[in-house]
PDB file of C-alpha atoms in Angstrom:
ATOM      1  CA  UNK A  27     217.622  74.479 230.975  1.00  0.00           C
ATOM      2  CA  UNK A  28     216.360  71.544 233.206  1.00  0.00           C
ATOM      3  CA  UNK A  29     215.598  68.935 230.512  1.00  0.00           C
ATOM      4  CA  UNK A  30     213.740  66.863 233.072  1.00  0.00           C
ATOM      5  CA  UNK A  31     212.149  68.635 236.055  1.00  0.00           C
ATOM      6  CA  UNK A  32     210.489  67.088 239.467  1.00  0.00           C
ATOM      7  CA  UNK A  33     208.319  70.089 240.664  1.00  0.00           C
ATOM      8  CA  UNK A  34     207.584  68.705 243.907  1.00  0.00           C
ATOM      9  CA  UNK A  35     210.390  68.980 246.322  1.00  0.00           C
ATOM     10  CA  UNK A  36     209.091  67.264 249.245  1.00  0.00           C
ATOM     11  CA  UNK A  37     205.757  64.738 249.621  1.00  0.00           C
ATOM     12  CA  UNK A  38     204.985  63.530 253.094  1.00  0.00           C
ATOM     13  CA  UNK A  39     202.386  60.234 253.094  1.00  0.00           C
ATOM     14  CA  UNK A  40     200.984  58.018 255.657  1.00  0.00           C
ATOM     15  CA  UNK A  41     202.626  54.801 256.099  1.00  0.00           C
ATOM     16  CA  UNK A  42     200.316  52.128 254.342  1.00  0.00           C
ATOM     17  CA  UNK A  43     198.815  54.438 251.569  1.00  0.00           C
ATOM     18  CA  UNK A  44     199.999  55.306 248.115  1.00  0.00           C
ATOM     19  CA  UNK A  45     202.888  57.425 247.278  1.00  0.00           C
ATOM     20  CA  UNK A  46     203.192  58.719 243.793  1.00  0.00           C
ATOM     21  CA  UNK A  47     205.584  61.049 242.680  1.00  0.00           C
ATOM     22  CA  UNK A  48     206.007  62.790 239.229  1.00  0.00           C
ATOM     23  CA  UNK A  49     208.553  64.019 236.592  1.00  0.00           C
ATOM     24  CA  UNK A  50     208.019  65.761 233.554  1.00  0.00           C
ATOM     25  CA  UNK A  51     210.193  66.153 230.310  1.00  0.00           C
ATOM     26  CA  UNK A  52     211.477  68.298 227.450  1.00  0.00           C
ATOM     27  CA  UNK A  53     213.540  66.504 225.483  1.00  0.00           C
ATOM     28  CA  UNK A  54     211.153  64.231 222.850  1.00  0.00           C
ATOM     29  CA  UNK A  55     214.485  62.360 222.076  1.00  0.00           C
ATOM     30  CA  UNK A  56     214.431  61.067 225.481  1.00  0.00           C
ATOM     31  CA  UNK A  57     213.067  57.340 225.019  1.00  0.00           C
ATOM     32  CA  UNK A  58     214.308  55.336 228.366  1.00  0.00           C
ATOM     33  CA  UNK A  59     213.389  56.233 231.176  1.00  0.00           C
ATOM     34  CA  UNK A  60     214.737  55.461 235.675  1.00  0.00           C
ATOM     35  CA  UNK A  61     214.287  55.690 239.043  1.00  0.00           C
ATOM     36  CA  UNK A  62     216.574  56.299 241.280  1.00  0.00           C
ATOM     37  CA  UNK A  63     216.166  56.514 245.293  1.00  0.00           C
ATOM     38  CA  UNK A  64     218.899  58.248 247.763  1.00  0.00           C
ATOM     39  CA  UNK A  65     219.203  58.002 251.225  1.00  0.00           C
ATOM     40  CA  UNK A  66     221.714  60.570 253.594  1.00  0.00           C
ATOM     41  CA  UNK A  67     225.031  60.121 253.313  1.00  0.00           C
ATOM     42  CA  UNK A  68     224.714  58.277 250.528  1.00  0.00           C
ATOM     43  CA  UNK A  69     224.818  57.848 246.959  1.00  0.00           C
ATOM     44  CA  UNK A  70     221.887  56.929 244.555  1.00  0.00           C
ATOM     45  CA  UNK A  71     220.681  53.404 243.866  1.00  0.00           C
ATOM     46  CA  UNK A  72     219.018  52.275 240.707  1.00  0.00           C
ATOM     47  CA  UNK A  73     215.322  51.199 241.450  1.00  0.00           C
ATOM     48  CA  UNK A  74     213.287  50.605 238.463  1.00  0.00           C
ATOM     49  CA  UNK A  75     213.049  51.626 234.621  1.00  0.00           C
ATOM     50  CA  UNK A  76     210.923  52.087 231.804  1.00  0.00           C
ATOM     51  CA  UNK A  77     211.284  51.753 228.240  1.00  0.00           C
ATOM     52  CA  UNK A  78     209.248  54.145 225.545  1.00  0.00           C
ATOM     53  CA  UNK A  79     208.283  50.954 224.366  1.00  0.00           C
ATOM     54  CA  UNK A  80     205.890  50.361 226.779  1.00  0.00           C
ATOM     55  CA  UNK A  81     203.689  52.419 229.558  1.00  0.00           C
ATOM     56  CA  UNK A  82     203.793  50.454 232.676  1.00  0.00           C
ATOM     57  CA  UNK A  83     206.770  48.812 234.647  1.00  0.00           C
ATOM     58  CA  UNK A  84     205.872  46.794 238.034  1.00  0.00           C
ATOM     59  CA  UNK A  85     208.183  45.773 240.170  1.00  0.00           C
ATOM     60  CA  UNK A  86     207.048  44.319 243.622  1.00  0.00           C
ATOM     61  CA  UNK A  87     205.855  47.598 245.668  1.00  0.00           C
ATOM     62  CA  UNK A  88     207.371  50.323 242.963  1.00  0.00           C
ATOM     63  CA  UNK A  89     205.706  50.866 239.475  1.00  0.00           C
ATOM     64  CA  UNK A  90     206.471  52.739 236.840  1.00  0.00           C
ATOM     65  CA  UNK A  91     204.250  54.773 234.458  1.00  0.00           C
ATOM     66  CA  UNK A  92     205.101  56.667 231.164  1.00  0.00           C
ATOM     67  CA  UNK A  93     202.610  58.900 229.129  1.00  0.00           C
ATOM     68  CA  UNK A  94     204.507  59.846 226.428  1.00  0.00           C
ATOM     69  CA  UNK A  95     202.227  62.181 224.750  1.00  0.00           C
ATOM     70  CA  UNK A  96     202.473  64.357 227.705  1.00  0.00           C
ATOM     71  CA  UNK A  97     206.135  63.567 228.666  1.00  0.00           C
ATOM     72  CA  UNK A  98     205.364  62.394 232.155  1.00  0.00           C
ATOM     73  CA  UNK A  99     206.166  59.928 233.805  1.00  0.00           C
ATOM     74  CA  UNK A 100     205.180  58.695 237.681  1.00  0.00           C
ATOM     75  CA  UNK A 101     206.606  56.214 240.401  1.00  0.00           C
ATOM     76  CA  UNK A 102     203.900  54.660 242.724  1.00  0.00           C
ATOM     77  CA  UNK A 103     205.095  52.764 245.789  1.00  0.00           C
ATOM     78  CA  UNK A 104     202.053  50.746 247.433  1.00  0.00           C
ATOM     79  CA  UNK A 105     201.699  50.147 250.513  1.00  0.00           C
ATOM     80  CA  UNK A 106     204.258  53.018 251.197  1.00  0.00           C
ATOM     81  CA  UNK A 107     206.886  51.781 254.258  1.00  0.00           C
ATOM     82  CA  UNK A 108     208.966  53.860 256.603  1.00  0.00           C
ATOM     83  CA  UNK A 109     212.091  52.641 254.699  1.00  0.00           C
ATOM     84  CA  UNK A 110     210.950  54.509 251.582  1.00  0.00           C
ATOM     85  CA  UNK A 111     211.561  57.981 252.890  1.00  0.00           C
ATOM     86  CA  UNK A 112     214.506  58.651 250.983  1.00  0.00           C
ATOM     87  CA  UNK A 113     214.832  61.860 247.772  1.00  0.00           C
ATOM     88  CA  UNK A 114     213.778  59.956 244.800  1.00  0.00           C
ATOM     89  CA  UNK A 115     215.461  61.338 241.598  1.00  0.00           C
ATOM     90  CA  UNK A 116     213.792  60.920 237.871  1.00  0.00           C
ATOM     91  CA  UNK A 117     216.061  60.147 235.226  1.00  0.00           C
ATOM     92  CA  UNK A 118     216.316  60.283 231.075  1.00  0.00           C
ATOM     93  CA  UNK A 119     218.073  59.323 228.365  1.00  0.00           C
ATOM     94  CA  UNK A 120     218.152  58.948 224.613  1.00  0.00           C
ATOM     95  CA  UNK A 121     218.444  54.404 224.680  1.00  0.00           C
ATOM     96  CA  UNK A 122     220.692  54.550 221.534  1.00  0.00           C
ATOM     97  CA  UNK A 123     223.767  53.222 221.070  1.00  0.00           C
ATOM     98  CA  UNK A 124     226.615  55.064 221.846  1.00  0.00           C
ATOM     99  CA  UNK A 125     225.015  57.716 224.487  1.00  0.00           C
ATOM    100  CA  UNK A 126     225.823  56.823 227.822  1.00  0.00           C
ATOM    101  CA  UNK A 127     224.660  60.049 229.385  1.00  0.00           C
ATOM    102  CA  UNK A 128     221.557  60.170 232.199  1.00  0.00           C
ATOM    103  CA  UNK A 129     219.691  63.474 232.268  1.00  0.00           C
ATOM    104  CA  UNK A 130     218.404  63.606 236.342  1.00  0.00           C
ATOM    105  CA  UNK A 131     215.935  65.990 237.671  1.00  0.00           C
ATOM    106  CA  UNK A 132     216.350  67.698 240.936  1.00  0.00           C
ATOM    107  CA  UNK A 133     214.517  65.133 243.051  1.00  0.00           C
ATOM    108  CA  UNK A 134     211.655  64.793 245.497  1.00  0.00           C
ATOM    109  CA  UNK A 135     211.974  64.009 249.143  1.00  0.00           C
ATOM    110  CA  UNK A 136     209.707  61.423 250.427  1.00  0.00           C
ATOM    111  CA  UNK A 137     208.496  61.054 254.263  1.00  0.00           C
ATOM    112  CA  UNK A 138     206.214  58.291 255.085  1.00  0.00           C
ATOM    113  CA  UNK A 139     204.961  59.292 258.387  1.00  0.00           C
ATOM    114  CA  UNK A 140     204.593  55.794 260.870  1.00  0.00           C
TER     115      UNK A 140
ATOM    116  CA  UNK B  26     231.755  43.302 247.168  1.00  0.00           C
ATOM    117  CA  UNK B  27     232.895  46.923 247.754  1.00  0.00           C
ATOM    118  CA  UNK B  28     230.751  48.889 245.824  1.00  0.00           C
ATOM    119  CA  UNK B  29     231.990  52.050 244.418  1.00  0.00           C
ATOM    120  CA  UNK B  30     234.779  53.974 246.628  1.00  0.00           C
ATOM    121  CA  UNK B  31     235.145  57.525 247.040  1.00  0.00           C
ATOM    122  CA  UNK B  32     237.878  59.447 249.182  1.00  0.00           C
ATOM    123  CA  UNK B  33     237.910  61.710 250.961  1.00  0.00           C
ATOM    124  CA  UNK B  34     234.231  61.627 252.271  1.00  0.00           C
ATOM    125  CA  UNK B  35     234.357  65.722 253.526  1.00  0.00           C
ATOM    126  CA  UNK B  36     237.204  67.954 252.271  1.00  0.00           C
ATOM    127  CA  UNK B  37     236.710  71.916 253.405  1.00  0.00           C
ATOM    128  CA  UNK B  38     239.250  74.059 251.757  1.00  0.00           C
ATOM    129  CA  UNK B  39     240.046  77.662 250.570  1.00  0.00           C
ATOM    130  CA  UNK B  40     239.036  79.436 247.466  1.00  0.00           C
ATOM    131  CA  UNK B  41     242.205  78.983 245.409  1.00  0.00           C
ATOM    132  CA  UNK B  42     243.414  75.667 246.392  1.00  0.00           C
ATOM    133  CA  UNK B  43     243.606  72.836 244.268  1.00  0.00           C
ATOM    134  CA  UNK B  44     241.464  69.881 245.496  1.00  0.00           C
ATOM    135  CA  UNK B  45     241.809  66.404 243.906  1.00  0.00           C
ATOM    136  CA  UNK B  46     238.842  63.876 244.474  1.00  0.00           C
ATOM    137  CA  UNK B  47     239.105  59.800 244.302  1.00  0.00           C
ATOM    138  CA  UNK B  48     237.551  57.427 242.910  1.00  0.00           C
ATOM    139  CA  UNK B  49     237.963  53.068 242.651  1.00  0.00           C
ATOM    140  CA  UNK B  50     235.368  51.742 241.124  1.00  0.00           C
ATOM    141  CA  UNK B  51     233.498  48.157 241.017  1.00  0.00           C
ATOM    142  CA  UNK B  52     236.194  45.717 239.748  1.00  0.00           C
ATOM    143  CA  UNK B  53     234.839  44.783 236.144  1.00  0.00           C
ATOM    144  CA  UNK B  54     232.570  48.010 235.641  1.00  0.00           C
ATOM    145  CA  UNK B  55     233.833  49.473 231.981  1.00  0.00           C
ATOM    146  CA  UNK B  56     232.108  52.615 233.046  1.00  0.00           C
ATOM    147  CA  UNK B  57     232.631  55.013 235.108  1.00  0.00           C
ATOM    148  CA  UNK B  58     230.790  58.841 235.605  1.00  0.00           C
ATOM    149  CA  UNK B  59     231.873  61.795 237.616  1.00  0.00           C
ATOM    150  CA  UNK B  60     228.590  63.667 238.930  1.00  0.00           C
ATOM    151  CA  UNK B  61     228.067  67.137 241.028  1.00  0.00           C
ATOM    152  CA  UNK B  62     225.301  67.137 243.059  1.00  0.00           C
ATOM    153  CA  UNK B  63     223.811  71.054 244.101  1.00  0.00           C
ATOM    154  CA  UNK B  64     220.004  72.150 245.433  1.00  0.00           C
ATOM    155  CA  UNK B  65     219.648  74.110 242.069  1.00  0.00           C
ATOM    156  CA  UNK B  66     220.280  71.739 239.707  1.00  0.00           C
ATOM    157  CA  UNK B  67     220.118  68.454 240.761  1.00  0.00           C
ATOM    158  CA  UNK B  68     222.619  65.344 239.803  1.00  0.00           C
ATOM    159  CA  UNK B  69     224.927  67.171 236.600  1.00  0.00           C
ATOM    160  CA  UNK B  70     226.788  64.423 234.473  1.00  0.00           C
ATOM    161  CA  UNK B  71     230.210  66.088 234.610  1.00  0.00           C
ATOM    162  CA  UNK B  72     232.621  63.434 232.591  1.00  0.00           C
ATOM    163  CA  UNK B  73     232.091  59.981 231.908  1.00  0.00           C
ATOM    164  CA  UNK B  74     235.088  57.251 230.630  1.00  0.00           C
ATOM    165  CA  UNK B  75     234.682  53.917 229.235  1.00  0.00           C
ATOM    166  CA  UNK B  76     237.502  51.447 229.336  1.00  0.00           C
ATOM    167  CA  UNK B  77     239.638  54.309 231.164  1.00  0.00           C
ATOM    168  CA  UNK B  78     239.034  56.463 228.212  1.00  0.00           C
ATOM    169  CA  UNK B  79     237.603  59.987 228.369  1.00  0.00           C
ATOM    170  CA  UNK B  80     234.144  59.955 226.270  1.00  0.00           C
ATOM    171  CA  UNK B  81     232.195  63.080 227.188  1.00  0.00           C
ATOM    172  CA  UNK B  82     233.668  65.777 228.964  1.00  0.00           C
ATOM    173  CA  UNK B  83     230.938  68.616 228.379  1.00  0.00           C
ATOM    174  CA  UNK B  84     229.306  68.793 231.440  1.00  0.00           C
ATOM    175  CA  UNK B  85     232.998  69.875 232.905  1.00  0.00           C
ATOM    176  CA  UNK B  86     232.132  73.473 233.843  1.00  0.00           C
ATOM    177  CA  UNK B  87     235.265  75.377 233.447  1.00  0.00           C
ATOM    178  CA  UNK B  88     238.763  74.460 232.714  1.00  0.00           C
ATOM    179  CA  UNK B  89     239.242  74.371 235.587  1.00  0.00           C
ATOM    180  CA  UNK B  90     238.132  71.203 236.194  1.00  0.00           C
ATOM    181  CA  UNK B  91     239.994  68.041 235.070  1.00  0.00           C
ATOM    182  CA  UNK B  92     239.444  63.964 235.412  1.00  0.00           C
ATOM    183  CA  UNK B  93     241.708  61.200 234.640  1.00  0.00           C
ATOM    184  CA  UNK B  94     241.501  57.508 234.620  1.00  0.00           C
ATOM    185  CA  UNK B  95     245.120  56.074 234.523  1.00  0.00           C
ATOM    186  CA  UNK B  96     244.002  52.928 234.945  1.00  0.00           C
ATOM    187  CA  UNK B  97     240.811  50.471 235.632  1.00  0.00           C
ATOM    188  CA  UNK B  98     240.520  50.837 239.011  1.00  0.00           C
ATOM    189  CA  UNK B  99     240.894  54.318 239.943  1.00  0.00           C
ATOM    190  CA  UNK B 100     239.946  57.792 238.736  1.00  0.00           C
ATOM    191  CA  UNK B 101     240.280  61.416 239.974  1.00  0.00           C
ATOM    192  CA  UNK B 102     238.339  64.913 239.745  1.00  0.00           C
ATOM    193  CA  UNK B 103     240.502  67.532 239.941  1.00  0.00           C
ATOM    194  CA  UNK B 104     239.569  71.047 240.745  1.00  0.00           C
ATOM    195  CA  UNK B 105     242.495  74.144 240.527  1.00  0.00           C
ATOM    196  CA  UNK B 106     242.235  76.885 241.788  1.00  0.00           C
ATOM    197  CA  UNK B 107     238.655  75.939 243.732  1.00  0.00           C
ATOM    198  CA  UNK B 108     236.016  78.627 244.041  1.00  0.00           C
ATOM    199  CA  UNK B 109     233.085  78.757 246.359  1.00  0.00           C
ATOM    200  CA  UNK B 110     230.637  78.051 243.471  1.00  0.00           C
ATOM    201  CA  UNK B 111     232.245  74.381 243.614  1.00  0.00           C
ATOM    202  CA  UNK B 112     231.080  73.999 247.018  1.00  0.00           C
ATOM    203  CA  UNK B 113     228.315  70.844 246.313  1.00  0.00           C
ATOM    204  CA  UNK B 114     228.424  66.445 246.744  1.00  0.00           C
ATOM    205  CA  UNK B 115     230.687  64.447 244.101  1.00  0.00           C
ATOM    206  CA  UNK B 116     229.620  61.417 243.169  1.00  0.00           C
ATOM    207  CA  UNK B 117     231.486  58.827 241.477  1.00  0.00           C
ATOM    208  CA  UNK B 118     229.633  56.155 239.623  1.00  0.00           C
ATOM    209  CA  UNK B 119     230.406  52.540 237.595  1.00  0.00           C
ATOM    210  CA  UNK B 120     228.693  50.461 235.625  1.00  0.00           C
ATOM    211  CA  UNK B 121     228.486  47.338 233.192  1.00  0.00           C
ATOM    212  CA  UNK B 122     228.824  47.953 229.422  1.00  0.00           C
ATOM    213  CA  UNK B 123     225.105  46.311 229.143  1.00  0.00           C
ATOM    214  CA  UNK B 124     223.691  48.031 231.727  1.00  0.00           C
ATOM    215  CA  UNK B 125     225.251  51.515 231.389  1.00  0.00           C
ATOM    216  CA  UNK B 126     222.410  52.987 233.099  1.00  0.00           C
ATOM    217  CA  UNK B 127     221.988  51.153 235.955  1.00  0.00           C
ATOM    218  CA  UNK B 128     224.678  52.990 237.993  1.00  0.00           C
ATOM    219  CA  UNK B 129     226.093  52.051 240.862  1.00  0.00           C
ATOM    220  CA  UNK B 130     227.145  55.366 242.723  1.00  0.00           C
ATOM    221  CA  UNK B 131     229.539  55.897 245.499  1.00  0.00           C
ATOM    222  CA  UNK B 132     228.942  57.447 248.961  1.00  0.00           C
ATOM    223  CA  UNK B 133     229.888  60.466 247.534  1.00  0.00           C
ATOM    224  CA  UNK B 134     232.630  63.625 248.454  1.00  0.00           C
ATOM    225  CA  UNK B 135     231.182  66.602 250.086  1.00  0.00           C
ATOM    226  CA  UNK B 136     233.323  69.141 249.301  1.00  0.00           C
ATOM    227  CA  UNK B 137     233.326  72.391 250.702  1.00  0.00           C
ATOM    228  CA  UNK B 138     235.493  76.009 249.665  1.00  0.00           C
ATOM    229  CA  UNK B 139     235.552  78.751 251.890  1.00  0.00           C
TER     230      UNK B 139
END
């Protein structure tokens, strides 16, 4: 049972507009929330996070938004660059002490087309 | 710095044969996460250790499967016999005791049965 899903496998945007992808979640227990981004041939980097705590998380071009209530959450990249075509995968956990454990989704591949 | 290293990079092998993946990760990390990456499911936690020792191993699909960490700098994934279902990317990941979940993966092992 995919606790935290990514229903969009690919989104192709412009270069210079707005890309915005989504994840959505099961688990209510779930109460930190990342982004990670993955190029070929290599392994995932960390590139921004959200706590339950709050519902927005900006960090230069990438921000992060959480709507608990629906168990969603969205990256926006703006302007969107060439470099950001990558698969971009959603990630949850439970923030308490002790669990370690990320729950990732399947991922979304982004092309920004020049 | 190295970041995280994993060996071999490609391994192709027959169904039966035992196949043992590496790992050395970032000097200093006390974490360290075995992941399986497939189409269907996405990034799977399959093990994690902290200071070498084994913390949550049930993500580990069958018995067949096995990870050690004899030490801080190095860990295998062992897989005997292999099966075609293994087929999928490894990834080996570290991290910092106060970041746990900012990961820092490895380049990954795509592995390969026949």
């Amino acid at each position: 049972d995919q606790q935290v899903k990514q229903n969009s496998p690919s989104l192709s945007v412009q270069e210079g507009r707005i890309s915005i992808l989504n994840c959505d979640y099961t688990n209510s227990m779930f109460d930190y929330f990342l982004w990670y981004k993955k190029y070929p041939a290599e392994g995932p980097t960390f590139l921004i996070s959200i706590s339950s705590i709050k519902d927005k998380n900006e960090d230069g071009r990438f921000t992060v938004f959480l709507n608990k209530s629906a168990k969603h959450l969205s990256l926006h990249i703006v302007p969107s660059q060439p470099g950001d075509s990558a698969v971009y995968f959603c990630a949850a956990t439970r923030g308490d002490f002790g669990n370690e454990k990320l729950t990732f989704g399947t991922g979304t591949r982004l092309t920004i087309i020049p | 710095d190295a970041g995280v290293i994993q060996s071999p990079r490609h391994e192709v092998t027959e169904m039966g044969q035992e196949v043992t993946l590496r790992c050395k990760p970032i000097s200093g990390h006390d974490y360290l996460f075995w992941y399986r990456q497939t189409m269907m499911r996405g990034l799977e936690l399959l093990i994690y250790f902290n200071n070498n020792v084994p913390i949550d191993d049930s993500g580990m699909p069958e018995d067949r499967f096995s990870a050690k960490m004899p030490n801080a700098s190095f860990s295998t994934l062992k897989i005997q016999p292999s099966e075609p279902r293994d087929s999928a990317v490894y990834f080996c990941a570290s991290s910092f005791r106060d970041r746990v979940y900012e990961q820092y993966f490895g380049p990954g092992t795509r592995l390969t049965v026949t």
